[in-house]
Coordinates of C-alpha atoms in Angstrom, one line a residue:
X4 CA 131.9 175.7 215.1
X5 CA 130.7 176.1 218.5
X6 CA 131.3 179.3 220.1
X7 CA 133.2 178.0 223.1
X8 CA 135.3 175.8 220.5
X9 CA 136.4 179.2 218.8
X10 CA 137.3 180.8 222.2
X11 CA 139.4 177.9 223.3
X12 CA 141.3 177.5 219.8
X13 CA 142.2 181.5 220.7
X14 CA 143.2 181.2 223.4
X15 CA 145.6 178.2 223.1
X16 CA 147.1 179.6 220.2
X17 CA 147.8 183.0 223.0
X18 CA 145.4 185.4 220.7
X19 CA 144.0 188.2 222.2
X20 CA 140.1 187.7 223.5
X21 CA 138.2 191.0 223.2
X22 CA 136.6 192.2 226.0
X23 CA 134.0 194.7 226.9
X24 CA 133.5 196.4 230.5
X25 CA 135.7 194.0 232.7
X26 CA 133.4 192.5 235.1
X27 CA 134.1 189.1 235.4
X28 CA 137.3 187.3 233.8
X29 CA 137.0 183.4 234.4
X30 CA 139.8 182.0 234.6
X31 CA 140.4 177.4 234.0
X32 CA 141.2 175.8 237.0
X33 CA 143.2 173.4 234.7
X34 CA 143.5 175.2 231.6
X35 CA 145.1 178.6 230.2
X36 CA 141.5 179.1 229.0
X37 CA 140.8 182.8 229.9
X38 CA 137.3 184.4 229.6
X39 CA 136.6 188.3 229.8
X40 CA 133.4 189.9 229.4
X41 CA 130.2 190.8 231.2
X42 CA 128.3 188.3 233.4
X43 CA 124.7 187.1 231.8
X44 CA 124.1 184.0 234.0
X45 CA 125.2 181.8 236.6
X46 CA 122.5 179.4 237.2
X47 CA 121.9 175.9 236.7
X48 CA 126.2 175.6 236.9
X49 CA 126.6 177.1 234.0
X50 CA 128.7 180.8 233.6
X51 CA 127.4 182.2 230.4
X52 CA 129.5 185.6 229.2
X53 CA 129.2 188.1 226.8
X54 CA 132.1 189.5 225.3
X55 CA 132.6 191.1 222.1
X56 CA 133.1 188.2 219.6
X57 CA 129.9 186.3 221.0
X58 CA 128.3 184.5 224.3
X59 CA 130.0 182.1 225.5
X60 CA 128.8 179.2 228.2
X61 CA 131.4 177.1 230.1
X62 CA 130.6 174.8 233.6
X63 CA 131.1 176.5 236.5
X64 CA 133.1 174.3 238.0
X65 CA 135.7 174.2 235.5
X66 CA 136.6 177.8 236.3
X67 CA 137.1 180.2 239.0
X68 CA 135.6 183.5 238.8
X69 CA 137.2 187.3 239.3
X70 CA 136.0 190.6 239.3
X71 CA 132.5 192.5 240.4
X72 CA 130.7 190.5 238.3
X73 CA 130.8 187.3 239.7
X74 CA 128.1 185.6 242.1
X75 CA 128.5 187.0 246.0
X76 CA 130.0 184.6 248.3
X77 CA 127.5 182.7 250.3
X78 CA 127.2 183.0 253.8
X79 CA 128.4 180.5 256.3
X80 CA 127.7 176.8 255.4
X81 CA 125.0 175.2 256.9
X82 CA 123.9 171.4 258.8
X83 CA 121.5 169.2 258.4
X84 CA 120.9 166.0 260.6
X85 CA 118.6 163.5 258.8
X86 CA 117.4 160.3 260.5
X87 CA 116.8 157.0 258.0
X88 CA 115.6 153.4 258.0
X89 CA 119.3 152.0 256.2
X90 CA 117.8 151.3 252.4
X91 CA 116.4 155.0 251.8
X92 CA 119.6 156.1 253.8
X93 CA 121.8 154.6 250.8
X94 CA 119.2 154.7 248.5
X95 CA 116.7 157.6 248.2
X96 CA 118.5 160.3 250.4
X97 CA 121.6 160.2 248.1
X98 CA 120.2 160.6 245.0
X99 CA 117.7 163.7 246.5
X100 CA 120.8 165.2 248.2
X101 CA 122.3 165.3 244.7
X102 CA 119.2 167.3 243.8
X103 CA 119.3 169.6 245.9
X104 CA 122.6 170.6 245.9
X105 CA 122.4 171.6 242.6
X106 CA 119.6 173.6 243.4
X107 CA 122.1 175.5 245.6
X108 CA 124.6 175.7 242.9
X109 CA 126.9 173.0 243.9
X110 CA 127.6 169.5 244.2
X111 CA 127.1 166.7 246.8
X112 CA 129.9 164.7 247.6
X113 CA 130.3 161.8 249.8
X114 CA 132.7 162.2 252.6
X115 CA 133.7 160.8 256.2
X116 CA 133.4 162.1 259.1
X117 CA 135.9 164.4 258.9
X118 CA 135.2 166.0 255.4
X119 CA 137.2 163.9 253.1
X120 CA 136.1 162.6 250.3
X121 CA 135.3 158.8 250.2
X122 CA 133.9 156.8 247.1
X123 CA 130.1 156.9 246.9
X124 CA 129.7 153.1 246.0
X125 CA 131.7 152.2 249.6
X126 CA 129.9 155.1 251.7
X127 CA 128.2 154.1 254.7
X128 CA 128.0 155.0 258.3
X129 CA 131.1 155.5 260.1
X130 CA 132.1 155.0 263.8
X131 CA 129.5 158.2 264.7
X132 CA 126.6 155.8 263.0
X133 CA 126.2 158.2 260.4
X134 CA 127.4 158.7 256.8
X135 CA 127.9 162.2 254.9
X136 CA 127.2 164.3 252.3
X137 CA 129.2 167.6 252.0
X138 CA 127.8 170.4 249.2
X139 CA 130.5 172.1 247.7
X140 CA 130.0 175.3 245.4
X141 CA 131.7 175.2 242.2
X142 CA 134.5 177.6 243.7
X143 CA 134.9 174.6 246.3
X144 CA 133.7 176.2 248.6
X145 CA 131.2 174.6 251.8
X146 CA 127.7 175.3 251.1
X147 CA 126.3 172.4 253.3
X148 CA 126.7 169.4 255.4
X149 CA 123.9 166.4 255.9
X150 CA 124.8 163.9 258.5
X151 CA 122.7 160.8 258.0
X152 CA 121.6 158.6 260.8
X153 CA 121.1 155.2 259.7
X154 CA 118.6 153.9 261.9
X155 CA 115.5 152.1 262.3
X156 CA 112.3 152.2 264.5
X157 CA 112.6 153.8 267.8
X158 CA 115.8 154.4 267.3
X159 CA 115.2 157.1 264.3
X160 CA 112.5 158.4 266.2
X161 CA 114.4 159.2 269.4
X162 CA 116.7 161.0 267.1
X163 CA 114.2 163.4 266.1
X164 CA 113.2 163.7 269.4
X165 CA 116.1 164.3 271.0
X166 CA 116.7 166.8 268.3
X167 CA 119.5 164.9 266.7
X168 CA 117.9 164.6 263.7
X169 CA 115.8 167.9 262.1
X170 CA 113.7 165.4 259.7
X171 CA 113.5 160.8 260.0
X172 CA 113.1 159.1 256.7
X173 CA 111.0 156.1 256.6
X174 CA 108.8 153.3 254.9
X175 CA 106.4 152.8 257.1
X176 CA 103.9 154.6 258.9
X177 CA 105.1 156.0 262.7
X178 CA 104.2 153.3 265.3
X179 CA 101.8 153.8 269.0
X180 CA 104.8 153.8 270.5
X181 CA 106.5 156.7 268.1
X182 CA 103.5 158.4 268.1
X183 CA 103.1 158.4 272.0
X184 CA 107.2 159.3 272.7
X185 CA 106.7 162.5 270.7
X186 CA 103.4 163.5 272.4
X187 CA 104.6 162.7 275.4
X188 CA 108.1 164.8 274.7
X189 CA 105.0 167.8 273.8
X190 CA 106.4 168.1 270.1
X191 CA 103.3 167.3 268.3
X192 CA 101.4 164.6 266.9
X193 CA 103.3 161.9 264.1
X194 CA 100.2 161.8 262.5
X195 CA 99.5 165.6 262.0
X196 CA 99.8 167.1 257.8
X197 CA 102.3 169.4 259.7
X198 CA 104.8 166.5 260.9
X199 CA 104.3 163.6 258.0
X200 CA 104.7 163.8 254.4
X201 CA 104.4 161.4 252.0
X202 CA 107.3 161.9 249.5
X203 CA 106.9 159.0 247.0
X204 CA 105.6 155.6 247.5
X205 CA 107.6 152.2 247.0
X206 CA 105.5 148.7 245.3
X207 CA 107.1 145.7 245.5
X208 CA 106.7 142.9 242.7
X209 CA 106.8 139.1 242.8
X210 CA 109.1 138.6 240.1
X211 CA 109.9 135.4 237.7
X212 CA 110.6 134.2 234.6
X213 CA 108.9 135.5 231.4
X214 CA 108.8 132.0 230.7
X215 CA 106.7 131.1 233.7
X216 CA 103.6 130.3 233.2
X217 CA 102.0 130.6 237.1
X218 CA 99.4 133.0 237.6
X219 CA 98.3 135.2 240.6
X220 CA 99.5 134.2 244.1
X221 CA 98.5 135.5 247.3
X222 CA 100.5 137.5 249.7
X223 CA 100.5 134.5 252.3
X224 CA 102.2 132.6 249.1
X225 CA 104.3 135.3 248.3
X226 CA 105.8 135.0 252.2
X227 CA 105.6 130.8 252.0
X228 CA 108.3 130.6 248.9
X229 CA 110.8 132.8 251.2
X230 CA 110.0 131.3 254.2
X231 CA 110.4 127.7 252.5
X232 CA 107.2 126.6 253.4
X233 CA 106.2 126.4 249.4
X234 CA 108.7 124.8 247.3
X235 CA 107.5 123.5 244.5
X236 CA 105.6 125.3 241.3
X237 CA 103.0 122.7 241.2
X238 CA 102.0 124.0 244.8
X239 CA 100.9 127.2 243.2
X240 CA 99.3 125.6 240.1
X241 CA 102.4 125.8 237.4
X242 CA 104.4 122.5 236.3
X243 CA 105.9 120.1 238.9
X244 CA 109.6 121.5 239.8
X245 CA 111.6 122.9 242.4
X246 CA 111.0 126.7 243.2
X247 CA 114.7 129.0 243.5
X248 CA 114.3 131.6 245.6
X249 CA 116.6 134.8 245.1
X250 CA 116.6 137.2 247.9
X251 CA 119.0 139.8 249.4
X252 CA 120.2 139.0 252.8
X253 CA 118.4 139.1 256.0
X254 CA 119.4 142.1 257.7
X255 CA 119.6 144.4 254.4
X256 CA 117.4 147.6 255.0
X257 CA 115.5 146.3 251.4
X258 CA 114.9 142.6 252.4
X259 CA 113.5 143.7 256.1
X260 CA 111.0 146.3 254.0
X261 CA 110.0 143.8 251.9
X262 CA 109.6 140.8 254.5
X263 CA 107.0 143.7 256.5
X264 CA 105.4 144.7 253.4
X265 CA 104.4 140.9 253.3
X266 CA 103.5 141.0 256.8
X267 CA 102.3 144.1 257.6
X268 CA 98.4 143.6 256.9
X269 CA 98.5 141.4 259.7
X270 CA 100.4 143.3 261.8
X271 CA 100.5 146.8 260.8
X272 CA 99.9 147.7 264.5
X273 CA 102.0 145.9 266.0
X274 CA 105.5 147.5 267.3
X275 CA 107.1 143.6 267.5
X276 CA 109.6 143.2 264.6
X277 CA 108.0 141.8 261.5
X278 CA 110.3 139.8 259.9
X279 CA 110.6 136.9 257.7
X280 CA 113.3 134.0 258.1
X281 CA 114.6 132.9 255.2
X282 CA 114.5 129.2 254.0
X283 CA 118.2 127.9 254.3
X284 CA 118.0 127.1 250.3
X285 CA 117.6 130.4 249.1
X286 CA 119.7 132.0 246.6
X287 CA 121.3 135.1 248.5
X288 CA 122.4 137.4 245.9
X289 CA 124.5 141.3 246.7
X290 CA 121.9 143.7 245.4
X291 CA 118.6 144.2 243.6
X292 CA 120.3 143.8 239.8
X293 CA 121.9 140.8 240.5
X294 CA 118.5 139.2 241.5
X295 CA 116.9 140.2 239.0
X296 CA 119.3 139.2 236.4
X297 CA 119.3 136.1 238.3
X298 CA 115.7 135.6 237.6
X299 CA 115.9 136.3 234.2
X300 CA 117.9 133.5 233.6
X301 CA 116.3 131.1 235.7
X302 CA 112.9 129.4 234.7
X303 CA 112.1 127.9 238.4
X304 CA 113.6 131.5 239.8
X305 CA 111.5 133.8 241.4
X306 CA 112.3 136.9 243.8
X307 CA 110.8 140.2 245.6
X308 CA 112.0 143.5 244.1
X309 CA 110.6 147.2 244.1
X310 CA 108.1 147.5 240.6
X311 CA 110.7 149.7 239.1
X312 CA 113.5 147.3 239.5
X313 CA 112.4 144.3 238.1
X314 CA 114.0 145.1 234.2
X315 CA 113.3 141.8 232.2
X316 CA 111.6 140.0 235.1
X317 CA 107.7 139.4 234.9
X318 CA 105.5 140.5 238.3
X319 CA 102.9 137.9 239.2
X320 CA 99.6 139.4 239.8
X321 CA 98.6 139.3 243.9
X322 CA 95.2 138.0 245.0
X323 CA 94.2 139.2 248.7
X324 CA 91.8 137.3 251.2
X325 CA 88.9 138.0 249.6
X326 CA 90.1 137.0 246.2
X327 CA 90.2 140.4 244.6
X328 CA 93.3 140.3 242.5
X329 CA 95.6 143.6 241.5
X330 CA 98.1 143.8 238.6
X331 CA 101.0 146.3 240.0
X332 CA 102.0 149.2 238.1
X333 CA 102.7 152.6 238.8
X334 CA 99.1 153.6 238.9
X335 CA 98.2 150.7 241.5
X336 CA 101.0 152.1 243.2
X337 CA 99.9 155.6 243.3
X338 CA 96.2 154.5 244.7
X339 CA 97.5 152.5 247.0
X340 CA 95.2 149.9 246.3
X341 CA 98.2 147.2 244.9
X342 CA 98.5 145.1 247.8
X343 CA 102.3 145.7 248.7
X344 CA 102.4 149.5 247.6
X345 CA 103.8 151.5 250.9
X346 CA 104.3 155.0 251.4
X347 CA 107.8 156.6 252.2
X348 CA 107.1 159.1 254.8
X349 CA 109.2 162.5 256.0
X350 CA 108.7 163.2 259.6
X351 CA 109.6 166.1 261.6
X352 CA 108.5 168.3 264.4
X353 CA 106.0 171.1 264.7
X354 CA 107.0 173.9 262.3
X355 CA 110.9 173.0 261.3
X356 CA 112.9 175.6 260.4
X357 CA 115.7 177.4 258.4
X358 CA 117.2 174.6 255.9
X359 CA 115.3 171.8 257.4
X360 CA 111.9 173.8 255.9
X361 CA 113.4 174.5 252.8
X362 CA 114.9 170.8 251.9
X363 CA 111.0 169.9 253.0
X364 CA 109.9 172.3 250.0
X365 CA 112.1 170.8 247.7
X366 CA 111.3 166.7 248.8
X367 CA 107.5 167.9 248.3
X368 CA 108.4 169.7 244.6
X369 CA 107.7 168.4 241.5
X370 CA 111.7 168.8 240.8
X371 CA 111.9 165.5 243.3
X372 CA 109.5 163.1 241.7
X373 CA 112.4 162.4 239.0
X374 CA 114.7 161.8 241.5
X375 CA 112.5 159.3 243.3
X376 CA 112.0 157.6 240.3
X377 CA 115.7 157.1 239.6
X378 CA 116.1 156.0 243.1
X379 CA 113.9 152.8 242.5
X380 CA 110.4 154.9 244.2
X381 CA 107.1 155.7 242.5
X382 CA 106.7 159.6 242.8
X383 CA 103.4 161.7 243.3
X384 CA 102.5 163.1 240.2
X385 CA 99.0 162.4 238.9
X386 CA 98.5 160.1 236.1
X387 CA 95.0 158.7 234.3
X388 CA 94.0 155.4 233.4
X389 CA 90.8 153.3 231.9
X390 CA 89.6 151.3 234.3
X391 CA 89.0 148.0 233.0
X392 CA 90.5 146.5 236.1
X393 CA 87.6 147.7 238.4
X394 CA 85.1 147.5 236.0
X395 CA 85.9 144.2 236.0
X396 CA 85.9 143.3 239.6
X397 CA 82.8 144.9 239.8
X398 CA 81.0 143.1 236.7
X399 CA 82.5 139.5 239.0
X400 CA 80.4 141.3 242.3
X401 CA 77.1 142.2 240.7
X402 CA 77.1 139.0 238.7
X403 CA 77.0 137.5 242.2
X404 CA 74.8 140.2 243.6
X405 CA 71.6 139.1 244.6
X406 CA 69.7 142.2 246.4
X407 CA 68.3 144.5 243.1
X408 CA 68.7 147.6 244.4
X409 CA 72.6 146.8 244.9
X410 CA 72.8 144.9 242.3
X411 CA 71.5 148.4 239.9
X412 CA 73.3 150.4 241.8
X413 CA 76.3 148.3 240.9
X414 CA 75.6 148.8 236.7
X415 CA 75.3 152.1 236.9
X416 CA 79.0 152.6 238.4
X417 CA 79.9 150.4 235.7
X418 CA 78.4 152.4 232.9
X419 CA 79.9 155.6 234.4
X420 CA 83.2 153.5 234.8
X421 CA 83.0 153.4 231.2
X422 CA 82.7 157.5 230.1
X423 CA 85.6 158.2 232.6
X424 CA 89.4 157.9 233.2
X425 CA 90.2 157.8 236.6
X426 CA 93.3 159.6 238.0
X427 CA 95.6 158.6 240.5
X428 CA 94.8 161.9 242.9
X429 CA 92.3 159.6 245.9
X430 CA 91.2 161.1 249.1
X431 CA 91.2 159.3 252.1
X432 CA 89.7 159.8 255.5
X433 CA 89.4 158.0 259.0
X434 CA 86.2 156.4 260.3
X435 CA 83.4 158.9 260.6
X436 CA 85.7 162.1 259.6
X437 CA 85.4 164.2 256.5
X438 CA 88.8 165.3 256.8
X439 CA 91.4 165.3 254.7
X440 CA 94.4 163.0 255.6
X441 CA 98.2 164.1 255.4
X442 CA 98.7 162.6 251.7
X443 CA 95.5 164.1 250.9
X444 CA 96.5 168.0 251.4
X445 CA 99.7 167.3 249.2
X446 CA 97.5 165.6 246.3
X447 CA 95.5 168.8 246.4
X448 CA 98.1 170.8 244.9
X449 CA 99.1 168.9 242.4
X450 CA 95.7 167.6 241.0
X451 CA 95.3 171.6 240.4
X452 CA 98.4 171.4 238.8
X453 CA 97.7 168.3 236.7
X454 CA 94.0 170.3 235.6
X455 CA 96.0 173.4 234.4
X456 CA 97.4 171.6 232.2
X457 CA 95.2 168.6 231.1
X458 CA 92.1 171.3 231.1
X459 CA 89.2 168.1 231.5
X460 CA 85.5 169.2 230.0
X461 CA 84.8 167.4 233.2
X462 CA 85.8 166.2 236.6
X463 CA 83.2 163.6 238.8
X464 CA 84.4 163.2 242.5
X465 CA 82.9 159.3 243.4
X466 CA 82.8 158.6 247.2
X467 CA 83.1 155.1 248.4
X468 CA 83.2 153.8 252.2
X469 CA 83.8 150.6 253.8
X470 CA 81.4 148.2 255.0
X471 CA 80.9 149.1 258.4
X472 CA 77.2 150.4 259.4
X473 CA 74.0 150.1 257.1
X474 CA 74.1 150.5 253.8
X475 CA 71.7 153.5 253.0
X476 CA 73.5 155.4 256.1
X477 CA 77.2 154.1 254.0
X478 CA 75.8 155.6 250.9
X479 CA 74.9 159.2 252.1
X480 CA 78.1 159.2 254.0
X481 CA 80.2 158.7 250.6
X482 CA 78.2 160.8 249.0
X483 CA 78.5 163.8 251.5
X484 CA 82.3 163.1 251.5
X485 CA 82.5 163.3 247.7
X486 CA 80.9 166.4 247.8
X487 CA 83.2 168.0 250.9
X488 CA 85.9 166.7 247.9
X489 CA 84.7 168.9 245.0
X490 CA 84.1 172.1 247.0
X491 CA 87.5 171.7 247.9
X492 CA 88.7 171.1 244.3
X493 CA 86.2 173.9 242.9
X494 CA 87.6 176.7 245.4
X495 CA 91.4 175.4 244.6
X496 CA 90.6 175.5 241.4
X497 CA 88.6 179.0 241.2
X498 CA 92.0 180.6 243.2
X499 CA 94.0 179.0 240.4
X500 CA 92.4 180.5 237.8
X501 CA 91.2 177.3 236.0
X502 CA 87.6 177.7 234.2
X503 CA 85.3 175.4 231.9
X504 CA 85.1 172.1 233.9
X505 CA 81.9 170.4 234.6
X506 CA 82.0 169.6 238.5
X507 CA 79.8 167.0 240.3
X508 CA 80.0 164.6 243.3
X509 CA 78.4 161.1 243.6
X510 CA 78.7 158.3 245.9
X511 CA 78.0 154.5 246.0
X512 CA 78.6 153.6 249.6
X513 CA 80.2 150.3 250.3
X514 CA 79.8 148.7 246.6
X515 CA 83.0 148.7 245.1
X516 CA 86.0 148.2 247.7
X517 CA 89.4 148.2 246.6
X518 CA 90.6 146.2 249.6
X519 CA 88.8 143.7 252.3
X520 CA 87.1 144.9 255.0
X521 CA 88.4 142.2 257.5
X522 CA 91.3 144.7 258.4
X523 CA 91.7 148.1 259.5
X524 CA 94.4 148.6 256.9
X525 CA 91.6 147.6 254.3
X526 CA 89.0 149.2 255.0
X527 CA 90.8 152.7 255.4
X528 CA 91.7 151.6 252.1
X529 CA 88.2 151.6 251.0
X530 CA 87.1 154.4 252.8
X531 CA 87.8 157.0 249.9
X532 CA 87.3 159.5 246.8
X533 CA 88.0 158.8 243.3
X534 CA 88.4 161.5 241.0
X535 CA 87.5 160.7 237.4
X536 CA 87.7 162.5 234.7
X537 CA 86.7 163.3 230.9

């Protein structure tokens, strides 16, 4: 019999429970259950005592605690403004604030305004424009408050400015015109590792039926059939028969991300609101399951959802400009190099402080990636994978190659290609900068995390750039970049303690892009470091 069971059974019979020096007597907030003894632990919201018939572990909240045993009263509660595009504002921030609440020993609970509690599936912003999240300690008493500003674009970012908001939420990379208020305000650059972090990263995934037989689309397709300007299957080369779109409703936080993820390569600069209209025809359905469920049971359905949500769907494969196609998955995701994979970025100014730092270690933690994943994100920790998908867009190009030196150059990535796994961890870098960008400081930490415990007999860095310049001048600067890579991974590593891989840098220059080099967004996507592994 459990030993909490035998306690219980005591005490509702009114025996006597032994005790030993009276530190701490817990006493049921609904219950006669009494508990005597001395205090072992009171982590994780869990009391565990020892008195003299055993240990015994009950939840912390289901008792209040007495004597000079029991935890110290905290000091006074503290606040915590947040600003948020609306879909990670009732999406992502709920489920970390959950998180981290019971990092503090208590629990988040949705409330108004004034404090009361309100039902989590009908919060949402009140009269202030905010909605909020009170942590209560198990004794019920107030730990925290986060006020959440639901708010998009310039909006959100005059929040932080005006120091309404300690930290902004949001899907998309900071604007010119973000970047140049904050400047101009003197609190730092958007840009800087010190004021953006990338937190998890969100894919989205044209879904339809398993029963659908229609192969990759492109992006421009993908935008036509919500648009309405492609309405028919046989227009994207499956049998004749009308196309049902499902989508979420203009003006939900998820539709407008998606509708820009479409749009943004070609106008990922541009301030100007990217949005798609809807065809008058479509399907509008209340949330992300209902579409999906919707397209599940629909042979002519099809419909846009993040990777993770699409349950018994099937995502079509997306083929860009220049004909590259990419399958997505949470690896694509993690390189960046799927089409419609976009980072979730944390903004703040120059060197927050008090809890604002410290909820900034936790969102960057490994005990966050699991809550990103259950929020419908793609976390940050490193995962491997055979690459048989860019072996085999590169077998297509030197097939086609027709200048020997590239075209060798070419089969020997291959045949390395085939002796390595390649890992998720990819360094990027502006034009003519060995630098590290803001992602690329994070993914540091955790690749020497990911070595510790994988312990590789060897680990290749392989530089690549984007097409811009010669190519002998593109080949020296990849390689001189991959080598800038695995000092840095050798010293991280030394400091770490981790001994017995095999290090070495190579590059290939422009050879093998992941994206096309028509656009900005593509060839910063292309201008990288691969870190393989065996």
């Amino acid at each position: 019999m459990p030993r909490l069971a035998i306690l219980l059974i005591a005490t509702s019979l009114g025996l006597p429970v032994p005790a030993v020096a009276q530190e701490v007597l817990l006493r049921g907030k609904q219950s006669q259950l009494n508990i005597s003894g001395t205090l072992v632990s009171a982590e994780g919201g869990m009391f565990v005592v020892r008195t003299a018939i055993g240990e015994f572990e009950i939840e912390r909240k289901l008792v209040t605690c007495e004597g000079s045993g029991c935890p110290k009263r905290r000091g006074p509660a503290f606040a915590l403004d947040l600003a948020s595009e609306s879909s990670l504002a009732r999406g992502l921030i709920p489920i970390l604030a959950e998180g981290y609440a019971a990092s503090l020993d208590a629990e988040a609970i949705a409330t108004d305004a004034a404090g009361n509690p309100v039902d989590p599936a009908a919060a949402g912003p009140g009269e202030d424009g905010k909605s909020h999240i009170a942590f209560v300690d198990y004794d019920g008493q107030p730990v925290a408050h986060l006020g959440i500003l639901e708010a998009d674009g310039m909006e959100a970012v005059e929040a932080l400015v005006a120091g309404r908001a300690s930290l902004l939420f949001q899907n998309e990379r900071a604007t010119r015109k973000a970047r140049a208020m904050v400047a101009e305000a003197g609190l730092g650059d958007l840009e800087s590792p010190d004021q953006d972090r990338v937190m998890a990263l969100e894919g989205y995934a044209v879904v339809v039926n398993p029963k659908n037989a229609v192969g990759a689309i492109t992006i421009e397709q993908a935008g036509d059939i919500l648009a309405g300007r492609i309405t028919d299957w046989s227009e994207l080369g499956g049998a004749p028969g009308p196309i049902n779109v499902y989508s979420l409703a203009e003006g939900m936080g998820a539709f407008d991300s998606i509708s820009e993820a479409l749009l943004s390569g070609k106008a990922a600069d541009q301030d100007a609101a990217r949005i798609i209209t809807l065809a008058p025809s479509s399907r509008i359905v209340a949330d992300t399951e209902e579409l999906t469920e919707a397209v599940a049971n629909d042979e002519a359905g099809v419909g846009i959802v993040s990777y993770l949500s699409r349950r018994d769907t099937r995502p079509l494969p997306l083929t860009n400009e220049c004909g590259m196609t990419f399958y997505v998955s949470p690896f694509t995701i993690k390189t960046e190099e799927y089409p419609l994979a976009r980072r979730v970025h944390v903004y703040s100014l120059p060197q927050p402080e008090g809890q604002a730092q410290a909820f900034l270690d936790y969102l960057l933690g490994p005990e966050a990636d699991e809550l990103v994943q259950r929020a419908g994100l793609v976390g940050r920790d490193v995962q491997s994978e055979i690459q048989i998908d860019a072996t085999d867009r590169l077998a297509t190009a030197a097939s086609a190659a027709t200048d020997p030196y590239e075209k060798g150059l070419m089969q020997e990535l291959i045949d390395k290609q085939g002796l390595h796994e390649r890992l998720t961890t990819t360094f990027r870098f502006a034009p003519g900068s060995d630098a590290l960008d803001q992602r690329g400081q994070y993914e540091l930490a955790r690749l020497i995390a990911y070595l510790k415990q994988r312990a590789p007999a060897e680990l290749v860095a392989v530089g690549f750039t984007d097409d811009r310049g010669l190519f002998d001048a593109n080949l020296a600067v990849s390689e001189q970049r991959a080598g800038q890579v695995i000092r840095w991974i050798e010293a991280a590593a030394a400091e770490a303690g981790i001994e017995g891989i095999r290090f070495s840098a190579v590059g290939y220059g422009e050879i093998s892009p992941v994206a096309c080099n028509s656009s900005p967004r593509g060839r910063a996507s292309n201008r990288r470091v691969e870190i393989w592994i065996r």
